[in-house]
Amino acid sequence: MATVRKIERETCDVLGEGALWCARDGAFYWVDILAPALNRLTLASGAVERWAMPEPLGWVVEHAGGGFVGGFRSGIASITLDPLMIGPRTGPEAHLPGNRMNDGKADRHGSIWCGTMDMAEEQASGSLYRLGSDGAWQQIDAGYHVPNGPALSPCGGWMYHADSGRRVIYRFCHDGHTVQDRQPFIRFGEDDGYPDGMTCDAEGYLWVAHWDGGRISRFDPDGALDRSIALPAQRVTNVAFAGDALDRMFVTSAATGLPPGEFDGALFEVDAGVTGNPAHVYSGPLPG
């Protein structure tokens, strides 16, 4: 049985998400979308820090020139810490003020892949975008209720992306510049909850967080369930590998919509017994 440890800290997250290992800082970062806030766990000391954000923040990725790029409700912006500075925000959906960024990651080519969604979760107005290393936006896919992921296979040939509202994880062929041939890859049943954040391990298996499912699951490259690990939180939201050897797994969760409890909204460390892949950085121009 895998060991699950709650990370002790002074607060819990309303909606923990956006899990990111930053080797440069020796730290694990994650967002609290609805607080809104950005959190940092420094692995060497175990210290947890938290910065308030000006609007909902769905994800952060490391920027090649230093600092981070964050996906805010109204678009992306540069973020630096110690001291906190946030640049001007710009994005592809000024015509959709009810939308926000939800989840995103950089790929090995220096681009960012990210999803948008209706903040009220009423309309399928979300899209999947690519922000290229040239700073140009490209709409890749549309019609999402709640986009989550993406996850990139270690071989670079596949990208996984979920529409949580439809309980489906799609798989795309990825050529480094765009994705194509979207196919349903994994479908969750009602007892599974909803597929949320995800990552690939070094063996090419896909790890998925179960919102309203209380667990994380590992699927093989053909989409078959390999195993599941139960967590004491109901709304498990994202998963990422961290540490110098990428052998430490951290899992975020949410407390939104639930009565107060000890574990909902907590951050967990899980002994998964496998290693992950390095996080990539965005190499394009900073917004603004």
Coordinates of N, CA, C and O in Angstrom, one line a residue, residues 109-112 129-138 177 282-285:
H109 N 9.5 22.1 -26.4 CA 9.8 23.0 -27.5 C 9.7 24.5 -27.0 O 9.8 25.4 -27.9
G110 N 9.4 24.7 -25.8 CA 9.3 26.0 -25.2 C 7.9 26.7 -25.4 O 7.8 27.9 -25.1
S111 N 6.9 26.0 -25.8 CA 5.6 26.5 -25.9 C 4.8 26.2 -24.7 O 5.1 25.3 -23.9
I112 N 3.6 26.9 -24.5 CA 2.7 26.6 -23.4 C 1.4 26.1 -24.0 O 0.9 26.6 -25.0
Y129 N -5.5 26.0 -26.1 CA -4.6 26.9 -26.8 C -3.2 26.5 -26.8 O -2.7 25.9 -25.8
R130 N -2.4 26.9 -27.8 CA -1.0 26.8 -27.7 C -0.4 28.2 -27.8 O -0.8 29.0 -28.7
L131 N 0.4 28.6 -26.9 CA 1.2 29.8 -26.9 C 2.6 29.5 -27.3 O 3.4 28.9 -26.6
G132 N 2.9 29.8 -28.6 CA 4.2 29.4 -29.1 C 5.4 30.2 -28.6 O 5.3 31.2 -28.0
S133 N 6.6 29.6 -28.8 CA 7.8 30.3 -28.4 C 8.0 31.6 -29.1 O 8.9 32.4 -28.7
D134 N 7.2 31.9 -30.1 CA 7.2 33.2 -30.8 C 6.3 34.2 -30.2 O 6.1 35.3 -30.7
G135 N 5.5 33.7 -29.2 CA 4.6 34.6 -28.5 C 3.2 34.7 -29.2 O 2.3 35.4 -28.8
A136 N 3.0 33.8 -30.2 CA 1.7 33.8 -30.9 C 0.7 32.8 -30.3 O 1.1 31.7 -30.0
W137 N -0.5 33.2 -30.2 CA -1.6 32.3 -29.8 C -2.2 31.5 -30.9 O -2.3 32.0 -32.0
Q138 N -2.5 30.2 -30.7 CA -3.2 29.4 -31.7 C -4.3 28.6 -31.0 O -4.0 27.9 -30.0
H177 N 4.7 21.1 -32.7 CA 4.2 22.4 -33.1 C 2.7 22.5 -33.0 O 2.1 23.5 -32.7
Y282 N 8.9 27.9 -20.6 CA 8.4 28.7 -21.7 C 9.6 29.6 -22.2 O 10.2 30.3 -21.4
S283 N 9.9 29.5 -23.4 CA 11.0 30.3 -24.0 C 10.6 31.5 -24.8 O 11.5 32.2 -25.4
G284 N 9.3 31.8 -24.8 CA 8.9 32.9 -25.6 C 9.0 34.2 -24.9 O 9.4 34.3 -23.7
P285 N 8.5 35.3 -25.6 CA 8.6 36.7 -24.9 C 7.6 36.8 -23.8 O 6.5 36.2 -23.8

